[in-house]
């Protein structure tokens, strides 16, 4: 079983999708050992507790620097002895120390079709507002391995979702979650945990 930690910061709908997929047997060979939140009041923590998963908080706001936050988070991940780290709506940027230690073992879900609408500060609703402002007709979701460059890692899975003419950022966000993120994030975890992913340079090869 691949010992897996899910990192969250907010509502945790992606975490819920992972929990559900595991219950339905759609994720195999994966043990969710902990959910770690960067914010103490995150609803994702309630979802984890309800599912009987250990929770902990590494409170971003309590650390004087990003570096000290990352050091504490790395220690926590090492203590838990996890192999795979899943960023499911986790907002702080992971620094080099963690990415190096967990090379090709950190998976992130991003709410656009990378490499479009990603990069520093492009998180959550902001991404969808940019999509609407740009007038693009198709957006979507991406699951990728995390590298030192923000939102630039090898892409595992993507799903395109239509933008509707009268969308607000919130409506578009919800559609992309439902049709995109909640589908491809659990699938990517399953592929990883069954040993089906191979990284070759910028590309992820899926051995199915
Ligand atoms: C999701 O849409 C996720 O893709 C996005 O935040 C939302 C979290 O929702 N993540 C980012 O923007 C990070 N780049 P959730 O807490 O309900 O899963």
mmCIF file of N, CA and C in Angstrom, residues 147-205:
data_model
loop_
_atom_site.group_PDB
_atom_site.id
_atom_site.type_symbol
_atom_site.label_atom_id
_atom_site.label_comp_id
_atom_site.label_asym_id
_atom_site.label_seq_id
_atom_site.Cartn_x
_atom_site.Cartn_y
_atom_site.Cartn_z
ATOM 1 N N UNK A 147 7.066 20.324 -9.480
ATOM 2 C CA UNK A 147 8.508 20.576 -9.548
ATOM 3 C C UNK A 147 8.786 21.911 -8.853
ATOM 4 N N UNK A 148 10.042 22.319 -8.912
ATOM 5 C CA UNK A 148 10.387 23.582 -8.247
ATOM 6 C C UNK A 148 9.718 24.782 -8.906
ATOM 7 N N UNK A 149 9.451 24.690 -10.200
ATOM 8 C CA UNK A 149 8.760 25.782 -10.896
ATOM 9 C C UNK A 149 7.273 25.700 -10.573
ATOM 10 N N UNK A 150 6.679 26.838 -10.273
ATOM 11 C CA UNK A 150 5.250 26.833 -9.927
ATOM 12 C C UNK A 150 4.419 26.409 -11.143
ATOM 13 N N UNK A 151 3.564 25.394 -10.924
ATOM 14 C CA UNK A 151 2.632 24.914 -11.958
ATOM 15 C C UNK A 151 3.331 24.630 -13.283
ATOM 16 N N UNK A 152 4.405 23.883 -13.231
ATOM 17 C CA UNK A 152 5.148 23.611 -14.460
ATOM 18 C C UNK A 152 5.564 22.144 -14.581
ATOM 19 N N UNK A 153 5.072 21.296 -13.680
ATOM 20 C CA UNK A 153 5.559 19.923 -13.660
ATOM 21 C C UNK A 153 4.946 19.042 -14.729
ATOM 22 N N UNK A 154 5.507 17.842 -14.920
ATOM 23 C CA UNK A 154 4.987 16.907 -15.918
ATOM 24 C C UNK A 154 3.500 16.604 -15.694
ATOM 25 N N UNK A 155 2.737 16.696 -16.793
ATOM 26 C CA UNK A 155 1.274 16.549 -16.720
ATOM 27 C C UNK A 155 0.886 15.069 -16.730
ATOM 28 N N UNK A 156 0.054 14.683 -15.764
ATOM 29 C CA UNK A 156 -0.411 13.288 -15.676
ATOM 30 C C UNK A 156 -1.724 13.118 -16.438
ATOM 31 N N UNK A 157 -2.726 13.908 -16.095
ATOM 32 C CA UNK A 157 -4.037 13.824 -16.760
ATOM 33 C C UNK A 157 -4.612 15.230 -16.919
ATOM 34 N N UNK A 158 -5.408 15.412 -17.956
ATOM 35 C CA UNK A 158 -6.127 16.675 -18.130
ATOM 36 C C UNK A 158 -7.544 16.383 -18.596
ATOM 37 N N UNK A 159 -8.440 17.317 -18.300
ATOM 38 C CA UNK A 159 -9.799 17.179 -18.805
ATOM 39 C C UNK A 159 -10.322 18.550 -19.211
ATOM 40 N N UNK A 160 -10.832 18.631 -20.428
ATOM 41 C CA UNK A 160 -11.367 19.902 -20.927
ATOM 42 C C UNK A 160 -12.826 20.068 -20.511
ATOM 43 N N UNK A 161 -13.190 21.295 -20.197
ATOM 44 C CA UNK A 161 -14.566 21.612 -19.790
ATOM 45 C C UNK A 161 -14.974 22.898 -20.515
ATOM 46 N N UNK A 162 -16.178 22.889 -21.112
ATOM 47 C CA UNK A 162 -16.650 24.069 -21.847
ATOM 48 C C UNK A 162 -16.927 25.245 -20.921
ATOM 49 N N UNK A 163 -16.607 26.438 -21.410
ATOM 50 C CA UNK A 163 -17.001 27.669 -20.722
ATOM 51 C C UNK A 163 -18.321 28.117 -21.351
ATOM 52 N N UNK A 164 -19.302 28.426 -20.512
ATOM 53 C CA UNK A 164 -20.603 28.889 -21.035
ATOM 54 C C UNK A 164 -20.632 30.413 -21.043
ATOM 55 N N UNK A 165 -21.452 30.948 -21.935
ATOM 56 C CA UNK A 165 -21.486 32.389 -22.156
ATOM 57 C C UNK A 165 -21.821 33.197 -20.892
ATOM 58 N N UNK A 166 -22.730 32.662 -20.075
ATOM 59 C CA UNK A 166 -23.172 33.437 -18.905
ATOM 60 C C UNK A 166 -22.506 32.976 -17.605
ATOM 61 N N UNK A 167 -21.375 32.292 -17.719
ATOM 62 C CA UNK A 167 -20.684 31.810 -16.511
ATOM 63 C C UNK A 167 -20.195 32.952 -15.626
ATOM 64 N N UNK A 168 -20.266 32.738 -14.307
ATOM 65 C CA UNK A 168 -19.491 33.549 -13.375
ATOM 66 C C UNK A 168 -18.294 32.679 -12.984
ATOM 67 N N UNK A 169 -17.317 33.295 -12.295
ATOM 68 C CA UNK A 169 -16.141 32.515 -11.885
ATOM 69 C C UNK A 169 -16.572 31.351 -10.993
ATOM 70 N N UNK A 170 -17.546 31.591 -10.134
ATOM 71 C CA UNK A 170 -18.000 30.537 -9.207
ATOM 72 C C UNK A 170 -18.683 29.401 -9.945
ATOM 73 N N UNK A 171 -19.519 29.739 -10.902
ATOM 74 C CA UNK A 171 -20.230 28.701 -11.667
ATOM 75 C C UNK A 171 -19.223 27.869 -12.462
ATOM 76 N N UNK A 172 -18.274 28.556 -13.086
ATOM 77 C CA UNK A 172 -17.266 27.842 -13.881
ATOM 78 C C UNK A 172 -16.395 26.964 -12.981
ATOM 79 N N UNK A 173 -16.029 27.503 -11.821
ATOM 80 C CA UNK A 173 -15.214 26.721 -10.874
ATOM 81 C C UNK A 173 -15.916 25.414 -10.513
ATOM 82 N N UNK A 174 -17.200 25.523 -10.217
ATOM 83 C CA UNK A 174 -17.971 24.340 -9.806
ATOM 84 C C UNK A 174 -18.026 23.303 -10.944
ATOM 85 N N UNK A 175 -18.269 23.789 -12.190
ATOM 86 C CA UNK A 175 -18.366 22.850 -13.314
ATOM 87 C C UNK A 175 -17.027 22.152 -13.551
ATOM 88 N N UNK A 176 -15.936 22.916 -13.419
ATOM 89 C CA UNK A 176 -14.614 22.327 -13.649
ATOM 90 C C UNK A 176 -14.266 21.323 -12.551
ATOM 91 N N UNK A 177 -14.711 21.625 -11.322
ATOM 92 C CA UNK A 177 -14.503 20.641 -10.249
ATOM 93 C C UNK A 177 -15.279 19.355 -10.550
ATOM 94 N N UNK A 178 -16.595 19.523 -10.813
ATOM 95 C CA UNK A 178 -17.465 18.349 -10.983
ATOM 96 C C UNK A 178 -17.043 17.477 -12.162
ATOM 97 N N UNK A 179 -16.804 18.140 -13.315
ATOM 98 C CA UNK A 179 -16.528 17.370 -14.531
ATOM 99 C C UNK A 179 -15.042 17.057 -14.692
ATOM 100 N N UNK A 180 -14.208 17.862 -14.053
ATOM 101 C CA UNK A 180 -12.770 17.706 -14.269
ATOM 102 C C UNK A 180 -12.023 17.180 -13.059
ATOM 103 N N UNK A 181 -11.851 18.048 -12.062
ATOM 104 C CA UNK A 181 -10.955 17.731 -10.939
ATOM 105 C C UNK A 181 -11.341 16.465 -10.186
ATOM 106 N N UNK A 182 -12.657 16.345 -9.869
ATOM 107 C CA UNK A 182 -13.081 15.200 -9.045
ATOM 108 C C UNK A 182 -12.946 13.884 -9.799
ATOM 109 N N UNK A 183 -12.788 13.956 -11.111
ATOM 110 C CA UNK A 183 -12.588 12.757 -11.922
ATOM 111 C C UNK A 183 -11.090 12.435 -12.043
ATOM 112 N N UNK A 184 -10.306 13.436 -12.471
ATOM 113 C CA UNK A 184 -8.922 13.112 -12.823
ATOM 114 C C UNK A 184 -7.992 13.006 -11.618
ATOM 115 N N UNK A 185 -8.314 13.690 -10.510
ATOM 116 C CA UNK A 185 -7.399 13.579 -9.360
ATOM 117 C C UNK A 185 -7.414 12.152 -8.771
ATOM 118 N N UNK A 186 -8.587 11.586 -8.462
ATOM 119 C CA UNK A 186 -8.584 10.197 -7.975
ATOM 120 C C UNK A 186 -7.970 9.219 -8.983
ATOM 121 N N UNK A 187 -8.227 9.456 -10.287
ATOM 122 C CA UNK A 187 -7.666 8.547 -11.304
ATOM 123 C C UNK A 187 -6.145 8.605 -11.306
ATOM 124 N N UNK A 188 -5.601 9.800 -11.156
ATOM 125 C CA UNK A 188 -4.138 9.947 -11.149
ATOM 126 C C UNK A 188 -3.536 9.263 -9.921
ATOM 127 N N UNK A 189 -4.218 9.388 -8.783
ATOM 128 C CA UNK A 189 -3.716 8.740 -7.557
ATOM 129 C C UNK A 189 -3.721 7.221 -7.747
ATOM 130 N N UNK A 190 -4.801 6.728 -8.328
ATOM 131 C CA UNK A 190 -4.894 5.286 -8.578
ATOM 132 C C UNK A 190 -3.762 4.822 -9.505
ATOM 133 N N UNK A 191 -3.528 5.573 -10.569
ATOM 134 C CA UNK A 191 -2.460 5.200 -11.512
ATOM 135 C C UNK A 191 -1.108 5.188 -10.800
ATOM 136 N N UNK A 192 -0.865 6.219 -9.989
ATOM 137 C CA UNK A 192 0.414 6.271 -9.260
ATOM 138 C C UNK A 192 0.540 5.053 -8.344
ATOM 139 N N UNK A 193 -0.516 4.819 -7.565
ATOM 140 C CA UNK A 193 -0.431 3.780 -6.523
ATOM 141 C C UNK A 193 -0.345 2.374 -7.126
ATOM 142 N N UNK A 194 -0.825 2.218 -8.344
ATOM 143 C CA UNK A 194 -0.690 0.922 -9.021
ATOM 144 C C UNK A 194 0.593 0.850 -9.852
ATOM 145 N N UNK A 195 1.447 1.863 -9.702
ATOM 146 C CA UNK A 195 2.758 1.836 -10.365
ATOM 147 C C UNK A 195 2.682 2.007 -11.870
ATOM 148 N N UNK A 196 1.677 2.750 -12.338
ATOM 149 C CA UNK A 196 1.462 2.864 -13.786
ATOM 150 C C UNK A 196 2.050 4.136 -14.394
ATOM 151 N N UNK A 197 2.676 4.981 -13.563
ATOM 152 C CA UNK A 197 3.184 6.255 -14.076
ATOM 153 C C UNK A 197 4.702 6.251 -14.142
ATOM 154 N N UNK A 198 5.214 6.724 -15.274
ATOM 155 C CA UNK A 198 6.651 6.825 -15.472
ATOM 156 C C UNK A 198 6.948 8.223 -16.009
ATOM 157 N N UNK A 199 7.907 8.926 -15.375
ATOM 158 C CA UNK A 199 8.249 10.267 -15.845
ATOM 159 C C UNK A 199 9.492 10.186 -16.725
ATOM 160 N N UNK A 200 9.346 10.683 -17.956
ATOM 161 C CA UNK A 200 10.492 10.747 -18.881
ATOM 162 C C UNK A 200 10.635 12.197 -19.323
ATOM 163 N N UNK A 201 11.574 12.900 -18.710
ATOM 164 C CA UNK A 201 11.732 14.333 -19.002
ATOM 165 C C UNK A 201 10.485 15.082 -18.594
ATOM 166 N N UNK A 202 9.890 15.799 -19.559
ATOM 167 C CA UNK A 202 8.669 16.553 -19.260
ATOM 168 C C UNK A 202 7.414 15.701 -19.369
ATOM 169 N N UNK A 203 7.579 14.463 -19.841
ATOM 170 C CA UNK A 203 6.381 13.667 -20.149
ATOM 171 C C UNK A 203 6.115 12.595 -19.109
ATOM 172 N N UNK A 204 4.822 12.353 -18.881
ATOM 173 C CA UNK A 204 4.424 11.236 -18.025
ATOM 174 C C UNK A 204 3.877 10.141 -18.932
ATOM 175 N N UNK A 205 4.499 8.987 -18.854
ATOM 176 C CA UNK A 205 4.040 7.836 -19.631
ATOM 177 C C UNK A 205 3.135 7.003 -18.739
#
